[in-house]
Coordinates of C-alpha atoms in Angstrom, one line a residue:
X1274 CA 82.1 93.5 102.8
X1275 CA 82.1 97.3 102.1
X1276 CA 83.7 97.7 98.7
X1277 CA 84.0 101.2 97.3
X1278 CA 82.1 102.0 94.1
X1279 CA 84.3 102.0 91.0
X1280 CA 85.2 105.5 90.2
X1281 CA 84.7 107.1 86.7
X1282 CA 87.9 108.5 85.3
X1283 CA 87.7 112.1 84.2
X1284 CA 88.9 112.9 80.7
X1285 CA 92.4 114.3 80.6
X1286 CA 92.4 118.1 80.3
X1287 CA 94.9 120.5 78.8
X1288 CA 98.6 120.4 80.0
X1289 CA 99.3 121.0 83.7
X1290 CA 102.1 120.1 86.1
X1291 CA 102.1 118.3 89.5
X1292 CA 104.3 117.1 92.3
X1293 CA 103.8 114.5 95.0
X1294 CA 105.3 113.3 98.3
X1295 CA 105.5 109.7 99.4
X1296 CA 107.1 107.4 101.9
X1297 CA 110.7 106.2 101.6
X1298 CA 111.9 102.6 101.8
X1299 CA 114.4 102.5 104.6
X1300 CA 114.5 99.4 106.8
X1301 CA 112.9 99.7 110.2
X1302 CA 114.1 98.5 113.6
X1303 CA 113.7 94.8 114.6
X1304 CA 110.3 93.5 115.8
X1305 CA 109.5 93.9 119.4
X1306 CA 108.6 91.0 121.7
X1307 CA 105.2 89.3 121.3
X1308 CA 102.3 90.9 123.0
X1309 CA 98.7 89.9 123.6
X1310 CA 96.1 90.9 121.1
X1311 CA 94.6 94.4 121.6
X1312 CA 91.3 95.9 120.5
X1313 CA 91.1 97.4 117.1
X1314 CA 92.1 101.0 116.6
X1315 CA 89.3 103.5 117.4
X1316 CA 87.8 105.7 114.7
X1317 CA 89.2 108.7 116.7
X1318 CA 92.7 107.3 116.4
X1319 CA 92.3 106.7 112.7
X1320 CA 90.9 110.2 112.2
X1321 CA 93.8 111.7 114.2
X1322 CA 96.3 109.8 112.0
X1323 CA 94.7 111.1 108.8
X1324 CA 94.5 114.6 110.1
X1325 CA 98.1 114.7 111.2
X1326 CA 99.4 113.3 107.9
X1327 CA 97.2 115.6 105.8
X1328 CA 98.2 118.6 107.8
X1329 CA 101.9 117.9 107.4
X1330 CA 101.5 117.3 103.6
X1331 CA 99.5 120.4 103.2
X1332 CA 102.0 122.5 105.0
X1333 CA 104.8 121.0 102.9
X1334 CA 102.9 121.7 99.7
X1335 CA 102.4 125.3 100.5
X1336 CA 106.0 125.8 101.6
X1337 CA 107.2 124.2 98.3
X1338 CA 104.9 126.5 96.3
X1339 CA 105.8 129.7 98.1
X1340 CA 109.5 128.9 97.6
X1341 CA 109.0 128.9 93.8
X1342 CA 109.4 132.6 93.7
X1343 CA 113.2 131.8 93.9
X1344 CA 114.2 131.2 90.3
X1345 CA 116.9 128.7 91.3
X1346 CA 114.4 126.6 93.3
X1347 CA 111.9 126.8 90.5
X1348 CA 114.4 125.5 88.0
X1349 CA 115.5 122.7 90.3
X1350 CA 111.9 121.6 90.8
X1351 CA 111.1 121.7 87.1
X1352 CA 114.2 119.8 86.2
X1353 CA 113.6 117.1 88.8
X1354 CA 109.9 116.7 87.8
X1355 CA 110.8 116.4 84.1
X1356 CA 113.7 114.0 84.4
X1357 CA 112.7 111.8 87.3
X1358 CA 109.6 109.7 88.1
X1359 CA 109.9 110.9 91.6
X1360 CA 112.6 112.6 93.7
X1361 CA 113.2 113.1 97.4
X1362 CA 112.1 116.7 97.8
X1363 CA 113.6 117.2 101.3
X1364 CA 117.1 116.4 99.8
X1365 CA 116.4 118.7 96.9
X1366 CA 115.7 121.7 99.1
X1367 CA 118.1 123.7 101.2
X1368 CA 118.0 126.4 103.9
X1369 CA 114.7 127.2 105.7
X1370 CA 112.7 125.1 103.2
X1371 CA 114.8 122.0 103.9
X1372 CA 114.2 122.5 107.6
X1373 CA 110.4 122.8 107.2
X1374 CA 110.2 119.7 105.0
X1375 CA 112.4 117.7 107.4
X1376 CA 109.9 118.6 110.1
X1377 CA 107.0 117.4 107.9
X1378 CA 108.9 114.2 107.3
X1379 CA 109.1 113.5 111.1
X1380 CA 105.5 114.4 111.7
X1381 CA 104.3 112.0 108.9
X1382 CA 106.5 109.2 110.1
X1383 CA 105.2 109.5 113.7
X1384 CA 101.6 109.6 112.6
X1385 CA 102.0 106.5 110.4
X1386 CA 103.7 104.5 113.1
X1387 CA 106.9 104.3 111.2
X1388 CA 109.3 105.5 113.8
X1389 CA 112.1 108.1 113.8
X1390 CA 114.6 106.0 111.8
X1391 CA 112.6 105.7 108.6
X1392 CA 114.4 108.6 106.9
X1393 CA 112.9 111.2 104.5
X1394 CA 109.4 110.4 103.3
X1395 CA 108.5 113.3 101.0
X1396 CA 108.8 112.8 97.3
X1397 CA 108.2 115.1 94.3
X1398 CA 106.7 114.0 91.0
X1399 CA 105.0 115.1 87.9
X1400 CA 101.3 114.4 88.4
X1401 CA 100.4 113.3 84.8
X1402 CA 102.2 113.1 81.4
X1403 CA 99.8 115.7 80.0
X1404 CA 101.5 118.2 82.3
X1405 CA 104.9 118.1 80.8
X1406 CA 104.2 120.6 78.1
X1407 CA 103.3 123.5 80.4
X1408 CA 106.2 122.8 82.8
X1409 CA 108.7 122.5 79.9
X1410 CA 107.4 125.9 78.6
X1411 CA 108.3 127.5 81.9
X1412 CA 104.8 127.8 83.4
X1413 CA 105.1 128.2 87.1
X1414 CA 103.3 125.2 88.7
X1415 CA 100.9 125.1 91.6
X1416 CA 101.6 122.6 94.4
X1417 CA 98.8 120.4 95.9
X1418 CA 98.8 117.9 98.8
X1419 CA 97.2 114.8 97.5
X1420 CA 95.4 114.0 100.7
X1421 CA 92.2 112.5 99.5
X1422 CA 90.7 110.3 96.7
X1423 CA 87.4 111.9 97.1
X1424 CA 88.3 115.6 96.6
X1425 CA 88.3 118.4 96.6
X1426 CA 92.1 119.0 96.3
X1427 CA 93.7 122.3 97.5
X1428 CA 96.6 123.6 95.3
X1429 CA 98.8 126.5 96.2
X1430 CA 100.5 129.0 93.8
X1431 CA 103.8 130.8 94.5
X1432 CA 101.9 133.6 96.4
X1433 CA 100.4 131.0 98.8
X1434 CA 96.9 131.4 97.4
X1435 CA 94.7 128.3 97.5
X1436 CA 92.9 126.9 94.4
X1437 CA 90.4 124.1 94.6
X1438 CA 90.8 121.1 92.2
X1439 CA 88.9 117.9 91.4
X1440 CA 90.9 114.8 92.3
X1441 CA 89.2 112.9 89.5
X1442 CA 89.9 115.2 86.6
X1443 CA 93.3 116.4 85.5
X1444 CA 93.3 120.2 85.8
X1445 CA 93.6 122.6 83.0
X1446 CA 95.7 125.1 85.1
X1447 CA 99.3 124.3 85.9
X1448 CA 99.3 122.6 89.3
X1449 CA 101.3 120.3 91.7
X1450 CA 100.3 117.6 94.2
X1451 CA 101.7 116.0 97.4
X1452 CA 101.0 112.6 99.1
X1453 CA 102.9 110.2 101.3
X1454 CA 102.4 106.9 99.4
X1455 CA 104.2 105.2 96.5
X1456 CA 105.9 101.9 95.8
X1457 CA 109.3 103.2 97.1
X1458 CA 107.7 103.4 100.5
X1459 CA 106.2 100.0 100.7
X1460 CA 109.1 98.0 102.2
X1461 CA 109.0 100.1 105.3
X1462 CA 105.2 100.2 105.6
X1463 CA 104.7 96.4 105.0
X1464 CA 107.6 95.6 107.4
X1465 CA 105.8 97.5 110.1
X1466 CA 102.5 95.7 109.3
X1467 CA 104.3 92.3 109.4
X1468 CA 106.1 93.2 112.7
X1469 CA 102.9 94.4 114.4
X1470 CA 100.9 91.3 113.3
X1471 CA 103.6 89.1 114.7
X1472 CA 103.7 91.1 117.9
X1473 CA 100.0 90.7 118.4
X1474 CA 100.1 86.9 117.8
X1475 CA 99.2 86.6 114.1
X1476 CA 101.9 84.6 112.2
X1477 CA 103.2 86.6 109.2
X1478 CA 106.1 86.2 106.8
X1479 CA 108.1 89.4 106.2
X1480 CA 107.2 90.9 102.8
X1481 CA 110.8 91.1 101.7
X1482 CA 112.0 87.6 100.8
X1483 CA 112.1 85.9 104.2
X1484 CA 113.7 82.5 104.4
X1485 CA 110.8 80.1 103.6
X1486 CA 109.9 77.2 105.8
X1487 CA 110.5 73.7 104.6
X1488 CA 107.6 71.9 102.9
X1489 CA 105.9 69.2 105.0
X1490 CA 105.9 66.5 102.4
X1491 CA 108.6 64.0 101.4
X1492 CA 109.5 66.4 98.6
X1493 CA 110.5 69.0 101.1
X1494 CA 114.2 68.1 101.0
X1495 CA 114.2 69.3 97.4
X1496 CA 112.2 72.5 97.7
X1497 CA 108.6 73.7 98.2
X1498 CA 105.5 74.4 96.2
X1499 CA 104.2 78.0 95.6
X1500 CA 101.5 79.7 93.5
X1501 CA 103.1 82.1 91.1
X1502 CA 101.4 85.1 89.3
X1503 CA 102.2 85.0 85.6
X1504 CA 99.8 87.8 84.7
X1505 CA 97.6 90.3 86.5
X1506 CA 95.5 93.3 85.6
X1507 CA 93.0 95.7 87.3
X1508 CA 90.0 97.5 85.9
X1509 CA 90.3 100.3 88.5
X1510 CA 93.3 100.7 90.8
X1511 CA 91.4 103.1 93.1
X1512 CA 94.0 105.9 92.4
X1513 CA 93.1 109.3 90.9
X1514 CA 95.5 111.4 88.9
X1515 CA 96.4 113.5 91.9
X1516 CA 98.2 110.6 93.6
X1517 CA 99.9 109.1 90.5
X1518 CA 100.8 105.4 90.5
X1519 CA 98.8 103.0 92.7
X1520 CA 100.5 101.4 95.7
X1521 CA 99.1 97.9 95.6
X1522 CA 99.7 95.1 98.1
X1523 CA 97.9 91.8 98.8
X1524 CA 97.2 90.2 102.2
X1525 CA 97.4 86.4 101.8
X1526 CA 95.6 84.6 104.6
X1527 CA 95.2 81.0 105.7
X1528 CA 95.9 78.7 108.6
X1529 CA 99.4 77.9 109.7
X1530 CA 100.6 74.5 110.7
X1531 CA 99.6 75.1 114.3
X1532 CA 96.0 75.8 113.2
X1533 CA 96.1 79.5 113.9
X1534 CA 95.4 82.2 111.3
X1535 CA 98.4 83.7 109.5
X1536 CA 98.6 86.9 107.3
X1537 CA 101.4 87.3 104.7
X1538 CA 101.7 90.8 103.2
X1539 CA 102.8 90.6 99.5
X1540 CA 104.2 93.9 98.0
X1541 CA 103.2 94.4 94.3
X1542 CA 105.2 97.6 93.4
X1543 CA 104.9 97.0 89.7
X1544 CA 101.1 97.3 89.6
X1545 CA 101.0 101.0 88.9
X1546 CA 98.1 101.5 86.5
X1547 CA 94.7 100.1 85.8
X1548 CA 93.9 98.7 82.4
X1549 CA 97.5 97.3 82.0
X1550 CA 98.5 93.7 81.9
X1551 CA 101.6 93.0 84.1
X1552 CA 103.5 89.8 83.9
X1553 CA 105.5 89.7 87.1
X1554 CA 106.3 86.0 87.6
X1555 CA 105.8 86.8 91.3
X1556 CA 105.3 84.2 94.1
X1557 CA 102.0 85.0 95.8
X1558 CA 101.6 82.0 98.1
X1559 CA 104.3 79.8 99.8
X1560 CA 102.4 76.7 100.5
X1561 CA 105.0 75.3 102.9
X1562 CA 103.7 77.9 105.4
X1563 CA 100.1 76.7 105.4
X1564 CA 98.2 73.7 106.9
X1565 CA 95.7 73.4 104.1
X1566 CA 96.1 73.6 100.4
X1567 CA 93.8 76.6 100.3
X1568 CA 94.4 80.3 101.0
X1569 CA 92.6 83.6 100.4
X1570 CA 94.0 86.9 99.0
X1571 CA 92.7 90.5 99.7
X1572 CA 94.3 93.1 97.4
X1573 CA 94.4 96.7 98.8
X1574 CA 95.6 100.1 97.6
X1575 CA 97.1 102.5 100.1
X1576 CA 96.5 106.2 99.9
X1577 CA 98.9 107.6 102.4
X1578 CA 97.4 108.1 105.8
X1579 CA 97.4 104.5 107.0
X1580 CA 98.9 103.9 110.4
X1581 CA 100.4 100.5 109.8
X1582 CA 100.4 99.5 113.5
X1583 CA 96.7 100.4 113.7
X1584 CA 95.9 98.4 110.6
X1585 CA 97.7 95.4 112.0
X1586 CA 95.9 95.8 115.4
X1587 CA 92.5 95.9 113.7
X1588 CA 93.2 92.8 111.6
X1589 CA 94.6 90.9 114.5
X1590 CA 91.7 91.7 116.8
X1591 CA 89.3 90.0 114.4
X1592 CA 91.4 87.1 112.9
X1593 CA 92.5 85.8 116.3
X1594 CA 88.9 85.0 117.0
X1595 CA 88.8 82.6 114.0
X1596 CA 89.7 79.1 115.1
X1597 CA 90.6 76.0 113.0
X1598 CA 87.7 73.7 112.8
X1599 CA 89.6 70.9 111.1
X1600 CA 88.6 72.2 107.6
X1601 CA 89.5 75.3 105.7
X1602 CA 87.5 78.5 106.5
X1603 CA 87.6 81.4 104.0
X1604 CA 89.1 84.5 105.6
X1605 CA 88.4 87.3 103.1
X1606 CA 85.3 88.5 104.9
X1607 CA 87.0 88.4 108.2
X1608 CA 89.9 90.6 106.9
X1609 CA 87.4 93.1 105.3
X1610 CA 85.2 93.2 108.4
X1611 CA 88.3 93.9 110.5
X1612 CA 88.9 97.3 108.8
X1613 CA 86.8 99.9 110.6
X1614 CA 84.0 101.6 108.6
X1615 CA 85.7 105.0 108.6
X1616 CA 88.8 103.6 107.0
X1617 CA 86.9 103.0 103.8
X1618 CA 86.4 106.7 103.0
X1619 CA 89.9 107.1 101.6
X1620 CA 92.6 104.8 103.0
X1621 CA 93.2 101.9 102.5
X1622 CA 91.1 101.1 99.4
X1623 CA 89.7 97.6 98.8
X1624 CA 90.7 96.6 95.3
X1625 CA 89.6 93.0 95.0
X1626 CA 89.7 89.6 96.7
X1627 CA 90.2 85.9 95.7
X1628 CA 88.6 83.2 97.8
X1629 CA 90.0 79.7 98.2
X1630 CA 93.1 79.8 96.0
X1631 CA 94.3 76.2 95.7
X1632 CA 97.8 75.0 95.3
X1633 CA 96.8 73.2 92.1
X1634 CA 95.2 76.3 90.5
X1635 CA 96.5 76.8 87.0
X1636 CA 94.8 79.5 84.9
X1637 CA 93.0 82.8 85.2
X1638 CA 91.1 83.6 88.4
X1639 CA 88.8 86.6 88.5
X1640 CA 88.4 88.6 91.7
X1641 CA 85.1 88.4 93.7
X1642 CA 84.6 92.1 93.1
X1643 CA 85.1 91.9 89.4
X1644 CA 87.8 94.5 89.5
X1645 CA 90.8 92.4 88.7
X1646 CA 92.1 89.1 87.5
X1647 CA 95.2 87.0 88.0
X1648 CA 96.6 84.2 85.9
X1649 CA 98.3 81.8 88.4
X1650 CA 100.2 78.6 88.2
X1651 CA 101.8 76.0 90.5
X1652 CA 105.5 76.6 90.8
X1653 CA 108.0 74.4 92.6
X1654 CA 111.0 76.3 94.1
X1655 CA 113.9 74.0 93.8
X1656 CA 116.6 74.1 96.5
X1657 CA 120.2 74.3 95.5

């Protein structure tokens, strides 16, 4: 495994302002026909994806900043940032700026493997609560593209001048940020991941409430057993101030009834902040989909430049080499080993993992990395 070191949080500085962009949630087209497994994405392809996304976000950030010389646009941006958690910035703009942001949307969608029908991706947000005071007082913000966890971050003022910021410390100067990840985007990204895994021969349940399979026991006629999360918390969500809320998802892995590996993406859009206990009552594992009463879970955080098709390709290339030996084989290491080395520098971030979750588990399970814990319980889903 190649876990990232836990990052130290910088102390919050004086008031500042920030904006961000992220992916939308529109449904994608239907999955394509099944295809044979292909080699994992090359480092060059991954680097190209990140470079394209970052360039489009940076261009959009500078365009938004330069447009702030227009009092009407500045007022619109300030009002949106102060009254909304996030707002579709392309829809907020008009004229030449709207055209420029729409072009950035299309470039980001293409780079991330989302396809032309995904809709506007760019979103605007206040970077940190400490920034509200300066924005409310009328301070003209900077705009930064939140393209990296590891810094430095480039912010632009209304004259187009660049300023360097630390991604780990909230800036003293009024500033703004942009990225292409957030919970609102996940249904489209995880749908693509599910679609591509299935296309490459890895069984996978759609992340958005797919019709569950019937349980294989005599109790199946009445419903099916699941593992439900009653509480969950992270020590570090791997997300700096510049990118706002974390975008957490979990890959549940195990062996399907046919003895082949399956990967079920689970969206966790509520898991925004570290150090907070969330009580989602969310189903993590549907045991009717699995051959054994054991499964693994790998929790990840996405930072925006993931190409979901490349991620699925990398995972499938490794997992399809794991065969059922008639007894359960943990798959956490296989999933982590499937992710190329260069992906660990920023995106996606490994948060934590849970080995051999059992159907009968009832209580708190700490992650192998020591970065999170979940309280789980068996939960029987009763049919109508």
